Amino acid sequence: MTSPYLTAPENLDALLDGEPPYRARQLRDWLYRTPVLGVDQMTNLPGSLRDRIGDDLWPFVAEVEQSADSGTTRKWLFRAPDGAAIEAVLMGYPRRTTLCISSQVGCAMRCTFCATGQFGFERHLEAGEIVAQVMYANASLSRFPIPESPGRVTNVVYMGMGEPLANYDRVRESLRRLIEVAGMSARSITVSTVGVVPGIRRLADEPWPVYLAVSLHAADDETRSRLVPLNDRYPLEQVIEAAEAYFTAKGRRLSIEWVLIEGANDSDAQARKLAAIARRMHAHINVIALNPTPLSDDRPPTQDRVVRFVALLNEEGANATLRQMRGQEIDAACGQLRVRKAAG
Ligand code: SAH
């Protein structure tokens, strides 16, 4: 059979012809409530049903699992049957466990500083492929916990490969399944966008108060269009207005993401303009120093410059912090996720 994650949770009975109706409920719990790595652990299902699901439980295989940061960061490369590679990164902290998930294979946005964009777009992920990343991480955590971190994923960020709002319907369905089927709180989920304005406006109309992060990276159109090609289609002012509308609709503080690149967007003038935008958007600013990527000569600024940029934002009345780096030695850090094509 195909992976049950590729069927809507409400339609699982269609996969189980011949089984009594309560089996669909039991299977749904194994998929979304207490996920396990293999069918052999689905103890209340009959062997015949477990055999039918067999190796097709997951819509991908975990081809590589790596860990870093003394075991508190875990990265998976999942391979779908069509060869598509999906990456997800799990980060354990004392009171939360955050999973960074992918929404597309590759990315069409081509932001100059991001490895995913440099390698182009392959395809959208299905809702089930998005949700299965979270459930796989939960299954992994229940089998191999990260010491001193919660034993399940408490927070999900759509900050892996892809632009979630360019895959709107499937991402929406993945949010519905995470919140309404798996029981996650909308307030523990962050959707990050490079500024797909119609997507921000649609998300504002959805019933769930998920966090919105906007990847700004520049505070004027000329600078932004150099780093983020999508800015030509949706210029800064439109992005800011859509973000303000999101804030009004949800009453949730927004985040602005800002990758600091030496000589490109690290000036005092950019910091002052950014602080003004952040105040307008009711946004917290997450600054991150650039992680170098294979196809670009861009470099992060010096540590002094990074610290000065963040301090200036705060002096200007904005709320800014420097983002902690995780997983750099396994290419799991922000902007380093990319598709490695299968050999041969
Ligand atoms: N397409 C969505 C989701 C991808 S997450 C979006 O653009 O928001 C994108 C985030 O990854 C950026 O905001 C930035 O915080 C981070 N990022 C991308 N490339 C990076 C790099 N080379 N170094 C550090 N952070 C990077």
mmCIF file of C-alpha atoms in Angstrom, residues 5-336:
data_model
loop_
_atom_site.group_PDB
_atom_site.id
_atom_site.type_symbol
_atom_site.label_atom_id
_atom_site.label_comp_id
_atom_site.label_asym_id
_atom_site.label_seq_id
_atom_site.Cartn_x
_atom_site.Cartn_y
_atom_site.Cartn_z
ATOM 1 C CA TYR A 5 0.378 9.496 5.919
ATOM 2 C CA LEU A 6 -0.520 10.237 2.284
ATOM 3 C CA THR A 7 -4.213 9.670 3.057
ATOM 4 C CA ALA A 8 -6.213 12.307 4.937
ATOM 5 C CA PRO A 9 -6.594 11.172 8.565
ATOM 6 C CA GLU A 10 -10.397 11.175 8.142
ATOM 7 C CA ASN A 11 -10.216 8.756 5.191
ATOM 8 C CA LEU A 12 -8.043 6.033 6.689
ATOM 9 C CA ASP A 13 -10.925 3.557 6.654
ATOM 10 C CA ALA A 14 -10.643 3.504 2.848
ATOM 11 C CA LEU A 15 -7.200 1.891 3.240
ATOM 12 C CA LEU A 16 -8.484 -0.755 5.620
ATOM 13 C CA ASP A 17 -11.171 -2.557 3.662
ATOM 14 C CA GLY A 18 -12.331 -5.619 5.504
ATOM 15 C CA GLU A 19 -11.261 -4.305 8.909
ATOM 16 C CA PRO A 20 -13.796 -3.209 11.547
ATOM 17 C CA PRO A 21 -14.366 0.581 11.714
ATOM 18 C CA TYR A 22 -12.536 1.125 15.008
ATOM 19 C CA ARG A 23 -9.275 0.052 13.345
ATOM 20 C CA ALA A 24 -9.099 3.357 11.483
ATOM 21 C CA ARG A 25 -9.249 5.164 14.820
ATOM 22 C CA GLN A 26 -6.523 2.996 16.279
ATOM 23 C CA LEU A 27 -4.325 3.503 13.247
ATOM 24 C CA ARG A 28 -4.929 7.257 13.347
ATOM 25 C CA ASP A 29 -3.684 7.344 16.924
ATOM 26 C CA TRP A 30 -0.513 5.459 15.936
ATOM 27 C CA LEU A 31 0.061 7.902 13.095
ATOM 28 C CA TYR A 32 -0.713 11.190 14.830
ATOM 29 C CA ARG A 33 -0.894 10.724 18.616
ATOM 30 C CA THR A 34 1.761 8.211 19.637
ATOM 31 C CA PRO A 35 3.866 7.675 16.513
ATOM 32 C CA VAL A 36 6.319 4.781 16.453
ATOM 33 C CA LEU A 37 9.185 4.093 14.069
ATOM 34 C CA GLY A 38 7.831 0.752 12.810
ATOM 35 C CA VAL A 39 4.547 -1.146 12.498
ATOM 36 C CA ASP A 40 5.805 -3.901 14.815
ATOM 37 C CA GLN A 41 5.283 -1.445 17.700
ATOM 38 C CA MET A 42 1.581 -0.943 16.837
ATOM 39 C CA THR A 43 0.671 -3.483 19.466
ATOM 40 C CA ASN A 44 -3.131 -3.358 19.274
ATOM 41 C CA LEU A 45 -3.322 -3.896 15.495
ATOM 42 C CA PRO A 46 -3.592 -7.430 14.133
ATOM 43 C CA GLY A 47 -0.515 -8.886 12.476
ATOM 44 C CA SER A 48 -2.239 -9.117 9.112
ATOM 45 C CA LEU A 49 -2.865 -5.352 9.074
ATOM 46 C CA ARG A 50 0.660 -4.596 10.268
ATOM 47 C CA ASP A 51 1.984 -6.800 7.467
ATOM 48 C CA ARG A 52 -0.071 -4.913 4.909
ATOM 49 C CA ILE A 53 1.366 -1.572 6.011
ATOM 50 C CA GLY A 54 4.818 -3.089 6.443
ATOM 51 C CA ASP A 55 7.644 -0.944 5.136
ATOM 52 C CA ASP A 56 5.207 1.598 3.710
ATOM 53 C CA LEU A 57 4.421 3.241 7.049
ATOM 54 C CA TRP A 58 6.460 6.353 6.210
ATOM 55 C CA PRO A 59 6.187 8.208 2.886
ATOM 56 C CA PHE A 60 10.002 8.328 2.799
ATOM 57 C CA VAL A 61 12.966 6.470 4.233
ATOM 58 C CA ALA A 62 15.307 8.085 6.721
ATOM 59 C CA GLU A 63 18.389 7.725 4.525
ATOM 60 C CA VAL A 64 20.734 9.665 6.796
ATOM 61 C CA GLU A 65 20.466 10.636 10.436
ATOM 62 C CA GLN A 66 23.183 12.855 11.874
ATOM 63 C CA SER A 67 23.613 14.486 15.220
ATOM 64 C CA ALA A 68 25.565 17.462 16.469
ATOM 65 C CA ASP A 69 25.870 19.854 19.403
ATOM 66 C CA SER A 70 26.473 17.001 21.887
ATOM 67 C CA GLY A 71 23.425 15.126 20.674
ATOM 68 C CA THR A 72 20.976 17.995 21.136
ATOM 69 C CA THR A 73 20.654 18.583 17.364
ATOM 70 C CA ARG A 74 19.492 15.825 15.013
ATOM 71 C CA LYS A 75 19.148 16.116 11.243
ATOM 72 C CA TRP A 76 17.410 13.709 8.891
ATOM 73 C CA LEU A 77 17.623 13.349 5.175
ATOM 74 C CA PHE A 78 14.414 11.640 4.128
ATOM 75 C CA ARG A 79 14.216 10.120 0.653
ATOM 76 C CA ALA A 80 10.818 9.790 -1.057
ATOM 77 C CA PRO A 81 10.202 6.952 -3.554
ATOM 78 C CA ASP A 82 10.563 9.384 -6.494
ATOM 79 C CA GLY A 83 14.076 10.292 -5.294
ATOM 80 C CA ALA A 84 13.114 13.622 -3.727
ATOM 81 C CA ALA A 85 15.234 14.496 -0.694
ATOM 82 C CA ILE A 86 13.677 16.232 2.280
ATOM 83 C CA GLU A 87 15.594 17.555 5.281
ATOM 84 C CA ALA A 88 14.358 18.249 8.806
ATOM 85 C CA VAL A 89 16.316 19.429 11.844
ATOM 86 C CA LEU A 90 15.431 18.737 15.475
ATOM 87 C CA MET A 91 16.812 20.949 18.243
ATOM 88 C CA GLY A 92 16.455 20.051 21.912
ATOM 89 C CA TYR A 93 16.429 22.759 24.572
ATOM 90 C CA PRO A 94 15.685 22.487 28.305
ATOM 91 C CA ARG A 95 11.989 23.201 28.004
ATOM 92 C CA ARG A 96 11.199 22.749 24.323
ATOM 93 C CA THR A 97 12.074 20.586 21.359
ATOM 94 C CA THR A 98 11.855 22.452 18.069
ATOM 95 C CA LEU A 99 11.622 20.791 14.682
ATOM 96 C CA CYS A 100 12.477 22.739 11.536
ATOM 97 C CA ILE A 101 10.579 21.200 8.621
ATOM 98 C CA SER A 102 10.641 21.479 4.831
ATOM 99 C CA SER A 103 7.628 22.433 2.734
ATOM 100 C CA GLN A 104 9.083 21.933 -0.756
ATOM 101 C CA VAL A 105 11.866 19.949 -2.371
ATOM 102 C CA GLY A 106 14.253 22.741 -3.228
ATOM 103 C CA CYS A 107 12.946 26.273 -3.579
ATOM 104 C CA ALA A 108 12.070 28.572 -6.459
ATOM 105 C CA MET A 109 12.776 31.842 -4.618
ATOM 106 C CA ARG A 110 16.499 31.960 -5.341
ATOM 107 C CA CYS A 111 17.497 34.181 -2.426
ATOM 108 C CA THR A 112 21.182 34.757 -3.118
ATOM 109 C CA PHE A 113 22.438 33.759 0.331
ATOM 110 C CA CYS A 114 20.430 30.536 0.848
ATOM 111 C CA ALA A 115 21.759 27.124 -0.229
ATOM 112 C CA THR A 116 18.275 25.728 -0.898
ATOM 113 C CA GLY A 117 17.492 28.485 -3.414
ATOM 114 C CA GLN A 118 20.853 28.132 -5.101
ATOM 115 C CA PHE A 119 19.980 24.575 -6.105
ATOM 116 C CA GLY A 120 16.564 25.361 -7.575
ATOM 117 C CA PHE A 121 13.060 23.942 -7.258
ATOM 118 C CA GLU A 122 12.125 20.288 -7.673
ATOM 119 C CA ARG A 123 8.535 19.855 -6.446
ATOM 120 C CA HIS A 124 6.016 20.675 -3.749
ATOM 121 C CA LEU A 125 5.698 18.427 -0.717
ATOM 122 C CA GLU A 126 2.322 16.793 -0.060
ATOM 123 C CA ALA A 127 0.578 17.672 3.215
ATOM 124 C CA GLY A 128 1.272 14.121 4.402
ATOM 125 C CA GLU A 129 4.982 14.462 3.639
ATOM 126 C CA ILE A 130 5.113 17.671 5.664
ATOM 127 C CA VAL A 131 3.262 16.219 8.658
ATOM 128 C CA ALA A 132 5.211 12.937 8.541
ATOM 129 C CA GLN A 133 8.447 14.869 9.253
ATOM 130 C CA VAL A 134 6.955 15.916 12.605
ATOM 131 C CA MET A 135 5.591 12.469 13.381
ATOM 132 C CA TYR A 136 8.878 10.798 12.464
ATOM 133 C CA ALA A 137 10.710 13.145 14.848
ATOM 134 C CA ASN A 138 8.173 12.275 17.549
ATOM 135 C CA ALA A 139 8.677 8.572 16.934
ATOM 136 C CA SER A 140 12.447 9.044 17.049
ATOM 137 C CA LEU A 141 12.232 11.041 20.290
ATOM 138 C CA SER A 142 10.063 8.486 22.005
ATOM 139 C CA ARG A 143 12.603 5.778 21.118
ATOM 140 C CA PHE A 144 15.782 7.894 21.547
ATOM 141 C CA PRO A 145 15.036 10.902 23.761
ATOM 142 C CA ILE A 146 17.307 13.937 23.895
ATOM 143 C CA PRO A 147 18.390 14.049 27.562
ATOM 144 C CA GLU A 148 16.896 16.965 29.448
ATOM 145 C CA SER A 149 14.543 17.961 26.610
ATOM 146 C CA PRO A 150 10.845 17.168 26.199
ATOM 147 C CA GLY A 151 10.267 13.710 24.743
ATOM 148 C CA ARG A 152 8.175 15.009 21.852
ATOM 149 C CA VAL A 153 8.244 17.898 19.397
ATOM 150 C CA THR A 154 6.815 20.920 21.229
ATOM 151 C CA ASN A 155 7.488 23.517 18.510
ATOM 152 C CA VAL A 156 7.424 23.364 14.730
ATOM 153 C CA VAL A 157 8.964 25.955 12.435
ATOM 154 C CA TYR A 158 8.400 25.954 8.677
ATOM 155 C CA MET A 159 11.952 27.172 8.111
ATOM 156 C CA GLY A 160 13.523 24.222 6.331
ATOM 157 C CA MET A 161 13.693 23.834 2.572
ATOM 158 C CA GLY A 162 11.124 25.667 0.496
ATOM 159 C CA GLU A 163 8.748 28.605 0.650
ATOM 160 C CA PRO A 164 5.668 27.442 2.573
ATOM 161 C CA LEU A 165 3.340 30.110 1.225
ATOM 162 C CA ALA A 166 4.240 29.148 -2.368
ATOM 163 C CA ASN A 167 2.742 25.714 -1.537
ATOM 164 C CA TYR A 168 -0.256 27.187 0.202
ATOM 165 C CA ASP A 169 -2.980 24.533 0.048
ATOM 166 C CA ARG A 170 -0.751 21.661 1.094
ATOM 167 C CA VAL A 171 0.854 23.694 3.863
ATOM 168 C CA ARG A 172 -2.610 24.719 5.053
ATOM 169 C CA GLU A 173 -3.686 21.078 5.165
ATOM 170 C CA SER A 174 -0.497 20.183 7.081
ATOM 171 C CA LEU A 175 -1.323 22.881 9.658
ATOM 172 C CA ARG A 176 -4.856 21.514 9.974
ATOM 173 C CA ARG A 177 -3.545 18.004 10.619
ATOM 174 C CA LEU A 178 -0.917 19.157 13.134
ATOM 175 C CA ILE A 179 -3.384 21.291 15.065
ATOM 176 C CA GLU A 180 -6.718 19.508 14.712
ATOM 177 C CA VAL A 181 -5.607 15.884 14.420
ATOM 178 C CA ALA A 182 -2.252 15.667 16.211
ATOM 179 C CA GLY A 183 -3.383 18.172 18.829
ATOM 180 C CA MET A 184 -0.506 20.651 18.641
ATOM 181 C CA SER A 185 -1.146 24.194 19.766
ATOM 182 C CA ALA A 186 -1.229 26.735 16.924
ATOM 183 C CA ARG A 187 0.857 28.915 19.204
ATOM 184 C CA SER A 188 3.715 26.445 19.023
ATOM 185 C CA ILE A 189 3.915 26.629 15.215
ATOM 186 C CA THR A 190 5.732 29.251 13.143
ATOM 187 C CA VAL A 191 5.291 29.704 9.406
ATOM 188 C CA SER A 192 8.183 31.587 7.843
ATOM 189 C CA THR A 193 7.855 33.393 4.516
ATOM 190 C CA VAL A 194 10.103 35.455 2.326
ATOM 191 C CA GLY A 195 7.104 37.687 1.611
ATOM 192 C CA VAL A 196 4.481 35.956 -0.532
ATOM 193 C CA VAL A 197 1.873 38.654 0.061
ATOM 194 C CA PRO A 198 -1.277 36.778 -1.067
ATOM 195 C CA GLY A 199 -0.236 33.832 1.124
ATOM 196 C CA ILE A 200 0.196 36.068 4.182
ATOM 197 C CA ARG A 201 -3.282 37.459 3.584
ATOM 198 C CA ARG A 202 -4.837 34.008 3.217
ATOM 199 C CA LEU A 203 -3.090 32.765 6.348
ATOM 200 C CA ALA A 204 -4.531 35.737 8.233
ATOM 201 C CA ASP A 205 -8.012 34.446 7.350
ATOM 202 C CA GLU A 206 -7.363 30.926 8.669
ATOM 203 C CA PRO A 207 -8.771 29.979 12.079
ATOM 204 C CA TRP A 208 -5.384 29.191 13.652
ATOM 205 C CA PRO A 209 -3.220 31.770 15.443
ATOM 206 C CA VAL A 210 0.112 30.434 14.185
ATOM 207 C CA TYR A 211 3.180 32.636 14.453
ATOM 208 C CA LEU A 212 4.294 34.367 11.285
ATOM 209 C CA ALA A 213 7.964 35.067 10.589
ATOM 210 C CA VAL A 214 8.867 37.350 7.702
ATOM 211 C CA SER A 215 12.311 37.004 6.140
ATOM 212 C CA LEU A 216 13.075 40.649 5.437
ATOM 213 C CA HIS A 217 16.898 40.832 5.101
ATOM 214 C CA ALA A 218 16.839 44.415 3.787
ATOM 215 C CA ALA A 219 15.015 47.595 4.721
ATOM 216 C CA ASP A 220 14.709 49.287 1.312
ATOM 217 C CA ASP A 221 13.595 47.956 -2.065
ATOM 218 C CA GLU A 222 16.886 48.467 -3.855
ATOM 219 C CA THR A 223 18.864 46.462 -1.312
ATOM 220 C CA ARG A 224 16.135 43.870 -0.875
ATOM 221 C CA SER A 225 15.708 43.153 -4.578
ATOM 222 C CA ARG A 226 19.424 42.324 -4.772
ATOM 223 C CA LEU A 227 19.101 39.660 -2.058
ATOM 224 C CA VAL A 228 15.518 38.469 -2.492
ATOM 225 C CA PRO A 229 14.349 38.337 -6.133
ATOM 226 C CA LEU A 230 10.704 37.996 -5.023
ATOM 227 C CA ASN A 231 10.906 41.610 -3.857
ATOM 228 C CA ASP A 232 10.393 42.718 -7.472
ATOM 229 C CA ARG A 233 6.979 41.037 -7.417
ATOM 230 C CA TYR A 234 5.991 41.967 -3.847
ATOM 231 C CA PRO A 235 7.922 45.068 -2.784
ATOM 232 C CA LEU A 236 8.712 45.885 0.816
ATOM 233 C CA GLU A 237 5.763 48.176 1.476
ATOM 234 C CA GLN A 238 3.272 45.483 0.374
ATOM 235 C CA VAL A 239 4.995 42.905 2.582
ATOM 236 C CA ILE A 240 4.907 45.240 5.582
ATOM 237 C CA GLU A 241 1.220 46.033 5.034
ATOM 238 C CA ALA A 242 0.301 42.348 4.787
ATOM 239 C CA ALA A 243 2.290 41.655 7.960
ATOM 240 C CA GLU A 244 0.521 44.500 9.767
ATOM 241 C CA ALA A 245 -2.818 43.012 8.683
ATOM 242 C CA TYR A 246 -1.699 39.629 10.019
ATOM 243 C CA PHE A 247 -0.868 41.229 13.348
ATOM 244 C CA THR A 248 -4.283 42.928 13.440
ATOM 245 C CA ALA A 249 -6.101 39.695 12.597
ATOM 246 C CA LYS A 250 -4.292 37.486 15.111
ATOM 247 C CA GLY A 251 -2.907 39.800 17.772
ATOM 248 C CA ARG A 252 0.267 37.725 17.610
ATOM 249 C CA ARG A 253 3.682 39.297 17.761
ATOM 250 C CA LEU A 254 5.464 38.756 14.436
ATOM 251 C CA SER A 255 9.085 37.917 13.819
ATOM 252 C CA ILE A 256 11.396 39.472 11.305
ATOM 253 C CA GLU A 257 14.278 37.292 10.128
ATOM 254 C CA TRP A 258 17.452 39.050 9.059
ATOM 255 C CA VAL A 259 20.561 37.278 7.757
ATOM 256 C CA LEU A 260 23.517 39.620 8.242
ATOM 257 C CA ILE A 261 25.829 39.665 5.220
ATOM 258 C CA GLU A 262 29.051 41.636 5.218
ATOM 259 C CA GLY A 263 28.782 44.767 3.105
ATOM 260 C CA ALA A 264 25.264 43.944 1.880
ATOM 261 C CA ASN A 265 22.837 44.716 4.713
ATOM 262 C CA ASP A 266 24.939 45.324 7.833
ATOM 263 C CA SER A 267 25.164 49.138 7.839
ATOM 264 C CA ASP A 268 23.935 51.461 10.579
ATOM 265 C CA ALA A 269 21.545 52.977 8.026
ATOM 266 C CA GLN A 270 19.921 49.573 7.388
ATOM 267 C CA ALA A 271 19.640 48.978 11.144
ATOM 268 C CA ARG A 272 17.846 52.308 11.658
ATOM 269 C CA LYS A 273 15.366 51.668 8.837
ATOM 270 C CA LEU A 274 14.819 48.105 10.031
ATOM 271 C CA ALA A 275 14.061 49.288 13.573
ATOM 272 C CA ALA A 276 11.367 51.619 12.231
ATOM 273 C CA ILE A 277 9.797 48.799 10.182
ATOM 274 C CA ALA A 278 9.865 46.441 13.172
ATOM 275 C CA ARG A 279 8.051 48.968 15.343
ATOM 276 C CA ARG A 280 5.373 49.342 12.664
ATOM 277 C CA MET A 281 4.991 45.571 12.277
ATOM 278 C CA HIS A 282 4.980 44.844 16.039
ATOM 279 C CA ALA A 283 7.776 42.439 15.310
ATOM 280 C CA HIS A 284 10.662 40.946 17.178
ATOM 281 C CA ILE A 285 13.835 40.863 15.061
ATOM 282 C CA ASN A 286 15.877 37.654 14.848
ATOM 283 C CA VAL A 287 19.314 38.499 13.538
ATOM 284 C CA ILE A 288 21.502 35.672 12.318
ATOM 285 C CA ALA A 289 25.024 35.921 10.962
ATOM 286 C CA LEU A 290 25.299 34.402 7.501
ATOM 287 C CA ASN A 291 26.263 30.757 7.257
ATOM 288 C CA PRO A 292 28.426 30.483 4.148
ATOM 289 C CA THR A 293 26.886 28.478 1.288
ATOM 290 C CA PRO A 294 28.529 26.602 -1.605
ATOM 291 C CA LEU A 295 27.647 28.824 -4.540
ATOM 292 C CA SER A 296 28.232 32.254 -3.033
ATOM 293 C CA ASP A 297 31.229 34.293 -1.883
ATOM 294 C CA ASP A 298 29.145 36.175 0.681
ATOM 295 C CA ARG A 299 30.576 36.267 4.178
ATOM 296 C CA PRO A 300 29.189 37.095 7.618
ATOM 297 C CA PRO A 301 30.305 40.401 9.158
ATOM 298 C CA THR A 302 32.842 40.370 11.999
ATOM 299 C CA GLN A 303 31.478 39.459 15.427
ATOM 300 C CA ASP A 304 31.950 43.103 16.516
ATOM 301 C CA ARG A 305 29.852 44.300 13.610
ATOM 302 C CA VAL A 306 27.109 41.736 14.351
ATOM 303 C CA VAL A 307 26.946 42.780 17.995
ATOM 304 C CA ARG A 308 26.906 46.465 17.047
ATOM 305 C CA PHE A 309 24.042 45.910 14.550
ATOM 306 C CA VAL A 310 21.872 44.179 17.173
ATOM 307 C CA ALA A 311 22.701 46.816 19.815
ATOM 308 C CA LEU A 312 21.741 49.611 17.435
ATOM 309 C CA LEU A 313 18.358 47.979 16.732
ATOM 310 C CA ASN A 314 17.640 47.903 20.448
ATOM 311 C CA GLU A 315 18.844 51.498 20.902
ATOM 312 C CA GLU A 316 16.387 52.479 18.181
ATOM 313 C CA GLY A 317 13.494 51.050 20.196
ATOM 314 C CA ALA A 318 13.162 47.713 18.429
ATOM 315 C CA ASN A 319 13.332 44.325 20.063
ATOM 316 C CA ALA A 320 16.165 42.308 18.563
ATOM 317 C CA THR A 321 18.157 39.239 19.487
ATOM 318 C CA LEU A 322 20.963 37.301 17.887
ATOM 319 C CA ARG A 323 19.911 33.819 16.853
ATOM 320 C CA GLN A 324 21.862 30.892 18.325
ATOM 321 C CA MET A 325 23.574 28.722 15.798
ATOM 322 C CA ARG A 326 22.864 24.993 15.759
ATOM 323 C CA GLY A 327 24.032 22.140 13.595
ATOM 324 C CA GLN A 328 26.623 23.936 11.516
ATOM 325 C CA GLU A 329 29.072 20.990 11.373
ATOM 326 C CA ILE A 330 26.417 18.743 9.793
ATOM 327 C CA ASP A 331 25.145 21.360 7.311
ATOM 328 C CA ALA A 332 21.972 21.592 9.343
ATOM 329 C CA ALA A 333 22.237 25.295 10.131
ATOM 330 C CA CYS A 334 19.923 27.918 8.639
ATOM 331 C CA GLY A 335 20.354 28.300 4.918
ATOM 332 C CA GLN A 336 22.490 25.171 4.587
#
